[in-house]
């Protein structure tokens, strides 16, 4: 009986459930249709279709078609797709078939921006200033590295090269100075994988001894590892500029976050795109050299050489090569509603302006996306890159004109040191022969890198009003880097050394493995009256392991390069093991698309701080109100259809150096027995991260019938617990220690203006202007004022003192008094980007203007000492060389205006292609383009974008004759099938 009663009650329950749910099922209707491009009438696959006010949705298939069930109490569908304006379609009482036209979103008014680790929001509702770049704006002309392609395109993002050497060496800065000794580069996240952007020293200082006097900072001019990313694979970039936007990334986000999304396949036929770009590069700017033919009162021996040899331009002989450049890209993409793929390949070869220098990069990518039913989505993105650079030797040195800049500077134009007919080189007056160095010295770097990113999105449950997803994403970033530097004993400057150390070979190998995994629960609730809530909670675990080994061989056997063919061999190794864990929660509320509120907090623990168990909290709060959505705004709607006020607060961190908390013993050979010595720097087991608290406010508006947008932003950052190197009393047994000992304030304004002045069926003009200005000040200093950067006060350094900007340049006047001479921070920076298209022809150009920002031009000091500066035949030049003006005579204005990019492309008409190829060719274009074509500057060096010390926070603007910058010109052919 019990068994029968159970069956009866079960049947009753099922019957009641069917009765309860039947009205809902009966009250739904099926709506189907097709989505097309409003301008081309082509179908659009992958469009998101959602019942407005609910979480019910679907996507269009390969032919742009969709089918969705709409509850009886709902009568509107919302259509959204990247690159198109959102569109809401009201449904008639009996309407079941639709044709929906989407208009291209040229200004990004309905762009979707990432706001959390697994959530996004429409840019029109966003409460932070977030910079975005889409694929069509990123690389209109080839770029060696990703960073070069970002210049001038985002307000508040400053891109400055350290040297013009092939392969990069680029500094990316967001919102001014945020640290003195800490990390300066933003956090890069590619498809959810946190990338290692380390700048690995190649060991060039072993040859140049650049760090042997004046400054112990490494000066090997390393490249950034973000250079391994192929810019052509990128779909979009979002830049979280400040703490208020980046707080969800916690202890590594003080310098901002660059979120990179690579391309994905779309449902539809397989599409093949091929591009070939070939060109040439040449030196951008020459500094010149002294012409002794116009000099008076020369020494008789010098005059005799001038009469015999005339003027020999060694700058042209060393830097005058016109290098060939070739970039080939190929991609395939396609799929259906369940499976989509994107496959690409790149081959880039660029010869440098110095013989035997250049940069090669080969990369491949496979991105796959798979739907398993309606509830599970899987992504796997993989890439592999091989890059190789040959960079010669430039910059500072302390061995006797080992670098090209020193050697050329100390070689007067009347001395003939060109290669002899038998292949040998005459000795140069500088102690080296730059032409011989170019031929024989090797500075080679090879990198192999693989990145794997995965995502699993599981819909745990879904109703008309609620949705819960489990989102797991992560991956690994692994690379192997080898450096080979060979300075053979035949070189003149090697011949000047003792026999036992004549000839140097450096073999370096770095292996890096970084992994991270994010696990998120995302709950969405679409309530009545336009209330929408998104809750995200989860955790992150990250590992980073780097092993850098260098072998230094001295006393090389002639004609040999291997490190075992030397009289002495030493080894060096640095190992980094880092572990981090983060917990986070975030709530987002969208109220009738009038108010958008966000609150969240992240807690991080890291092995790099003193207390590895301590959780550091990083909260964020933000809100925006769209005034144009209120009734009172209706009289202004025609003039200002969008007007948003926004405000935000956030906190981020900057981790201390990995060695700051340790007292590392120094290995030493003591009487033939291995031992250790106590170091001069003491570890601090209580070291904490630097923290940045930021408030941000702004106004976003649209005008000109939504053909213009304007974003105005003000921010103020308070950076606390600055990590500084403190001098210790001698009684402690140590000299220095890293401590948290200062505060700093940075504030600034940003402007972004985007306008389409003309938009007709045959003519379109889009113009973008960016503007940024920032100022920093030390507000608290718990140690005595000190100098950083540079080599000495007499040569110019940067003053760290309460009440001053950390980028203040100081030096000594003619009486030896400490004097302020300038500031390396720019007054402002602007970008002007214009794109004009008419009748198949498209012209785009990007101008970059930096006003102010002083540079310590020690290159001019070097040529003054050598007597080869072009103006030494003048009275002013001779006075400067004799010391008139103190340190200030070498502090110069680093302002510039550069034509960063220029592209002119003609696309053949589709009707013509269909007639020629019967529809098998979708598009074809030809064009010309260039990068760094023009530069206007009062600066006397090769380029005011320079840093002898690489990506340091303070002390960048020091010029010791780097590898000159180059201009690049290309011819392009593109085909689409």
Tab-separated table of N, CA and C in Angstrom, residues 502-594:
chain	number	residue	atom	x	y	z
A	502	UNK	N	90.871	39.415	-22.755
A	502	UNK	CA	90.641	39.961	-24.094
A	502	UNK	C	89.670	39.075	-24.852
A	503	UNK	N	88.544	39.618	-25.215
A	503	UNK	CA	87.498	38.848	-25.887
A	503	UNK	C	86.491	38.327	-24.878
A	504	UNK	N	85.211	38.646	-25.098
A	504	UNK	CA	84.153	38.303	-24.152
A	504	UNK	C	83.041	37.550	-24.874
A	505	UNK	N	82.544	36.499	-24.219
A	505	UNK	CA	81.366	35.785	-24.700
A	505	UNK	C	80.390	35.629	-23.546
A	506	UNK	N	79.146	36.014	-23.781
A	506	UNK	CA	78.098	35.901	-22.762
A	506	UNK	C	77.003	35.005	-23.313
A	507	UNK	N	76.683	33.953	-22.581
A	507	UNK	CA	75.586	33.053	-22.953
A	507	UNK	C	74.525	33.122	-21.863
A	508	UNK	N	73.354	33.582	-22.212
A	508	UNK	CA	72.272	33.698	-21.240
A	508	UNK	C	71.071	32.877	-21.641
A	509	UNK	N	70.412	32.309	-20.671
A	509	UNK	CA	69.175	31.561	-20.933
A	509	UNK	C	68.187	31.836	-19.818
A	510	UNK	N	66.969	32.192	-20.216
A	510	UNK	CA	65.900	32.479	-19.267
A	510	UNK	C	64.699	31.619	-19.604
A	511	UNK	N	64.176	30.944	-18.621
A	511	UNK	CA	62.935	30.198	-18.790
A	511	UNK	C	61.898	30.786	-17.838
A	512	UNK	N	60.698	30.926	-18.339
A	512	UNK	CA	59.633	31.521	-17.537
A	512	UNK	C	58.348	30.732	-17.735
A	513	UNK	N	57.672	30.444	-16.629
A	513	UNK	CA	56.366	29.798	-16.661
A	513	UNK	C	55.439	30.554	-15.734
A	514	UNK	N	54.382	31.120	-16.299
A	514	UNK	CA	53.370	31.819	-15.511
A	514	UNK	C	52.028	31.148	-15.747
A	515	UNK	N	51.295	30.899	-14.671
A	515	UNK	CA	49.966	30.299	-14.785
A	515	UNK	C	48.989	31.092	-13.922
A	516	UNK	N	47.743	31.081	-14.319
A	516	UNK	CA	46.710	31.674	-13.471
A	516	UNK	C	45.369	31.045	-13.807
A	517	UNK	N	44.519	30.989	-12.813
A	517	UNK	CA	43.169	30.462	-12.997
A	517	UNK	C	42.205	31.354	-12.221
A	518	UNK	N	41.103	31.710	-12.899
A	518	UNK	CA	40.043	32.499	-12.288
A	518	UNK	C	38.782	31.622	-12.238
A	519	UNK	N	38.163	31.562	-11.100
A	519	UNK	CA	36.895	30.841	-10.959
A	519	UNK	C	35.841	31.838	-10.475
A	520	UNK	N	34.792	32.002	-11.260
A	520	UNK	CA	33.789	33.022	-10.987
A	520	UNK	C	32.388	32.420	-11.002
A	521	UNK	N	31.565	32.879	-10.095
A	521	UNK	CA	30.123	32.664	-10.162
A	521	UNK	C	29.487	34.001	-10.515
A	522	UNK	N	28.695	34.009	-11.583
A	522	UNK	CA	28.073	35.244	-12.051
A	522	UNK	C	26.554	35.063	-12.029
A	523	UNK	N	25.891	35.870	-11.227
A	523	UNK	CA	24.433	35.806	-11.121
A	523	UNK	C	23.836	37.082	-11.697
A	524	UNK	N	22.885	36.924	-12.618
A	524	UNK	CA	22.195	38.060	-13.218
A	524	UNK	C	20.717	37.973	-12.883
A	525	UNK	N	20.179	39.103	-12.495
A	525	UNK	CA	18.757	39.160	-12.166
A	525	UNK	C	18.139	40.340	-12.890
A	526	UNK	N	17.125	40.064	-13.717
A	526	UNK	CA	16.388	41.112	-14.430
A	526	UNK	C	15.017	41.223	-13.781
A	527	UNK	N	14.859	42.234	-12.933
A	527	UNK	CA	13.631	42.395	-12.185
A	527	UNK	C	12.683	43.345	-12.909
A	528	UNK	N	11.511	43.488	-12.349
A	528	UNK	CA	10.525	44.395	-12.932
A	528	UNK	C	10.996	45.836	-12.821
A	529	UNK	N	10.374	46.704	-13.571
A	529	UNK	CA	10.638	48.138	-13.522
A	529	UNK	C	12.073	48.487	-13.895
A	530	UNK	N	12.684	47.667	-14.758
A	530	UNK	CA	13.999	48.027	-15.287
A	530	UNK	C	15.155	47.856	-14.340
A	531	UNK	N	15.005	47.049	-13.301
A	531	UNK	CA	16.104	46.811	-12.367
A	531	UNK	C	16.874	45.572	-12.798
A	532	UNK	N	18.189	45.734	-12.979
A	532	UNK	CA	19.038	44.630	-13.377
A	532	UNK	C	20.253	44.585	-12.459
A	533	UNK	N	20.530	43.410	-11.918
A	533	UNK	CA	21.654	43.240	-11.002
A	533	UNK	C	22.573	42.133	-11.524
A	534	UNK	N	23.872	42.370	-11.382
A	534	UNK	CA	24.869	41.359	-11.725
A	534	UNK	C	25.819	41.202	-10.549
A	535	UNK	N	25.892	40.005	-10.023
A	535	UNK	CA	26.749	39.696	-8.876
A	535	UNK	C	27.836	38.733	-9.316
A	536	UNK	N	29.070	39.071	-8.990
A	536	UNK	CA	30.208	38.221	-9.331
A	536	UNK	C	31.001	37.939	-8.064
A	537	UNK	N	31.370	36.683	-7.868
A	537	UNK	CA	32.222	36.305	-6.744
A	537	UNK	C	33.143	35.184	-7.205
A	538	UNK	N	34.354	35.159	-6.663
A	538	UNK	CA	35.260	34.094	-7.066
A	538	UNK	C	36.634	34.241	-6.462
A	539	UNK	N	37.562	33.487	-7.007
A	539	UNK	CA	38.936	33.542	-6.530
A	539	UNK	C	39.891	33.349	-7.704
A	540	UNK	N	41.124	33.756	-7.473
A	540	UNK	CA	42.180	33.629	-8.471
A	540	UNK	C	43.417	33.059	-7.803
A	541	UNK	N	44.113	32.198	-8.541
A	541	UNK	CA	45.404	31.676	-8.079
A	541	UNK	C	46.406	31.867	-9.202
A	542	UNK	N	47.579	32.379	-8.847
A	542	UNK	CA	48.571	32.713	-9.868
A	542	UNK	C	49.956	32.245	-9.436
A	543	UNK	N	50.715	31.721	-10.380
A	543	UNK	CA	52.099	31.329	-10.117
A	543	UNK	C	53.002	31.969	-11.161
A	544	UNK	N	54.240	32.182	-10.776
A	544	UNK	CA	55.228	32.744	-11.690
A	544	UNK	C	56.598	32.207	-11.304
A	545	UNK	N	57.258	31.538	-12.250
A	545	UNK	CA	58.576	30.960	-12.022
A	545	UNK	C	59.508	31.410	-13.141
A	546	UNK	N	60.591	32.099	-12.764
A	546	UNK	CA	61.569	32.575	-13.727
A	546	UNK	C	62.956	32.130	-13.283
A	547	UNK	N	63.708	31.590	-14.207
A	547	UNK	CA	65.086	31.172	-13.936
A	547	UNK	C	65.978	31.792	-15.006
A	548	UNK	N	66.857	32.688	-14.571
A	548	UNK	CA	67.759	33.389	-15.485
A	548	UNK	C	69.195	32.981	-15.175
A	549	UNK	N	69.870	32.402	-16.166
A	549	UNK	CA	71.247	31.940	-16.017
A	549	UNK	C	72.116	32.643	-17.045
A	550	UNK	N	73.255	33.164	-16.600
A	550	UNK	CA	74.208	33.796	-17.504
A	550	UNK	C	75.603	33.241	-17.238
A	551	UNK	N	76.295	32.946	-18.324
A	551	UNK	CA	77.691	32.499	-18.243
A	551	UNK	C	78.559	33.547	-18.921
A	552	UNK	N	79.568	34.014	-18.196
A	552	UNK	CA	80.484	35.037	-18.703
A	552	UNK	C	81.850	34.415	-18.931
A	553	UNK	N	82.284	34.429	-20.193
A	553	UNK	CA	83.604	33.905	-20.552
A	553	UNK	C	84.482	35.063	-21.003
A	554	UNK	N	85.711	35.144	-20.449
A	554	UNK	CA	86.663	36.188	-20.818
A	554	UNK	C	87.976	35.549	-21.230
A	555	UNK	N	88.686	36.242	-22.117
A	555	UNK	CA	89.925	35.679	-22.659
A	555	UNK	C	89.643	34.670	-23.750
A	556	UNK	N	88.777	35.045	-24.697
A	556	UNK	CA	88.387	34.124	-25.768
A	556	UNK	C	89.574	33.788	-26.672
A	557	UNK	N	89.578	32.553	-27.124
A	557	UNK	CA	90.517	32.156	-28.169
A	557	UNK	C	90.078	32.812	-29.469
A	558	UNK	N	91.010	33.331	-30.222
A	558	UNK	CA	90.688	34.006	-31.470
A	558	UNK	C	89.895	33.099	-32.394
A	559	UNK	N	88.892	33.640	-33.033
A	559	UNK	CA	87.957	32.992	-33.971
A	559	UNK	C	86.928	32.111	-33.264
A	560	UNK	N	86.962	31.978	-31.931
A	560	UNK	CA	86.034	31.119	-31.206
A	560	UNK	C	84.964	31.964	-30.503
A	561	UNK	N	83.764	31.383	-30.347
A	561	UNK	CA	82.661	32.073	-29.682
A	561	UNK	C	82.131	31.328	-28.478
A	562	UNK	N	82.320	30.009	-28.427
A	562	UNK	CA	81.766	29.219	-27.329
A	562	UNK	C	82.402	29.622	-25.999
A	563	UNK	N	81.613	29.556	-24.936
A	563	UNK	CA	82.086	30.021	-23.635
A	563	UNK	C	83.176	29.110	-23.065
A	564	UNK	N	83.297	27.869	-23.556
A	564	UNK	CA	84.354	27.003	-23.038
A	564	UNK	C	85.709	27.268	-23.701
A	565	UNK	N	85.738	28.169	-24.691
A	565	UNK	CA	86.981	28.513	-25.379
A	565	UNK	C	87.536	29.824	-24.818
A	566	UNK	N	87.721	29.873	-23.497
A	566	UNK	CA	88.158	31.100	-22.838
A	566	UNK	C	89.014	30.751	-21.629
A	567	UNK	N	89.758	31.743	-21.153
A	567	UNK	CA	90.649	31.491	-20.011
A	567	UNK	C	89.919	31.545	-18.680
A	568	UNK	N	88.795	32.240	-18.609
A	568	UNK	CA	88.035	32.287	-17.358
A	568	UNK	C	86.550	32.179	-17.663
A	569	UNK	N	85.830	31.566	-16.737
A	569	UNK	CA	84.397	31.342	-16.919
A	569	UNK	C	83.706	31.535	-15.582
A	570	UNK	N	82.692	32.426	-15.577
A	570	UNK	CA	81.916	32.666	-14.361
A	570	UNK	C	80.438	32.498	-14.661
A	571	UNK	N	79.688	32.120	-13.641
A	571	UNK	CA	78.259	31.914	-13.811
A	571	UNK	C	77.444	32.763	-12.858
A	572	UNK	N	76.243	33.147	-13.315
A	572	UNK	CA	75.323	33.944	-12.508
A	572	UNK	C	73.923	33.384	-12.706
A	573	UNK	N	73.144	33.360	-11.616
A	573	UNK	CA	71.788	32.822	-11.720
A	573	UNK	C	70.849	33.573	-10.788
A	574	UNK	N	69.680	33.925	-11.327
A	574	UNK	CA	68.604	34.520	-10.544
A	574	UNK	C	67.365	33.656	-10.702
A	575	UNK	N	66.749	33.304	-9.572
A	575	UNK	CA	65.552	32.467	-9.581
A	575	UNK	C	64.428	33.211	-8.862
A	576	UNK	N	63.274	33.265	-9.493
A	576	UNK	CA	62.098	33.883	-8.897
A	576	UNK	C	60.972	32.862	-8.850
A	577	UNK	N	60.417	32.672	-7.661
A	577	UNK	CA	59.221	31.842	-7.479
A	577	UNK	C	58.191	32.694	-6.747
A	578	UNK	N	57.078	32.927	-7.413
A	578	UNK	CA	56.059	33.820	-6.873
A	578	UNK	C	54.708	33.140	-6.884
A	579	UNK	N	53.984	33.297	-5.766
A	579	UNK	CA	52.647	32.720	-5.640
A	579	UNK	C	51.709	33.785	-5.108
A	580	UNK	N	50.504	33.831	-5.694
A	580	UNK	CA	49.523	34.822	-5.258
A	580	UNK	C	48.133	34.218	-5.281
A	581	UNK	N	47.315	34.691	-4.352
A	581	UNK	CA	45.918	34.268	-4.315
A	581	UNK	C	45.056	35.503	-4.104
A	582	UNK	N	43.903	35.528	-4.758
A	582	UNK	CA	42.996	36.658	-4.628
A	582	UNK	C	41.559	36.197	-4.496
A	583	UNK	N	40.812	36.877	-3.645
A	583	UNK	CA	39.377	36.639	-3.476
A	583	UNK	C	38.648	37.930	-3.837
A	584	UNK	N	37.517	37.835	-4.503
A	584	UNK	CA	36.845	39.060	-4.939
A	584	UNK	C	35.340	38.858	-5.010
A	585	UNK	N	34.641	39.985	-4.862
A	585	UNK	CA	33.193	40.009	-5.031
A	585	UNK	C	32.824	41.380	-5.570
A	586	UNK	N	31.855	41.403	-6.470
A	586	UNK	CA	31.446	42.659	-7.091
A	586	UNK	C	29.959	42.619	-7.383
A	587	UNK	N	29.298	43.749	-7.139
A	587	UNK	CA	27.868	43.897	-7.421
A	587	UNK	C	27.679	45.079	-8.366
A	588	UNK	N	26.909	44.858	-9.437
A	588	UNK	CA	26.588	45.905	-10.401
A	588	UNK	C	25.076	46.040	-10.484
A	589	UNK	N	24.611	47.273	-10.480
A	589	UNK	CA	23.168	47.534	-10.548
A	589	UNK	C	22.890	48.512	-11.675
A	590	UNK	N	21.986	48.116	-12.575
A	590	UNK	CA	21.541	48.962	-13.679
A	590	UNK	C	20.073	49.292	-13.429
A	591	UNK	N	19.804	50.557	-13.188
A	591	UNK	CA	18.449	50.988	-12.841
A	591	UNK	C	17.871	51.756	-14.013
A	592	UNK	N	17.040	51.067	-14.793
A	592	UNK	CA	16.344	51.677	-15.933
A	592	UNK	C	17.287	52.324	-16.939
A	593	UNK	N	18.533	51.883	-16.977
A	593	UNK	CA	19.560	52.489	-17.821
A	593	UNK	C	19.680	53.988	-17.575
A	594	UNK	N	19.313	54.388	-16.342
A	594	UNK	CA	19.501	55.772	-15.911
A	594	UNK	C	20.635	55.862	-14.901
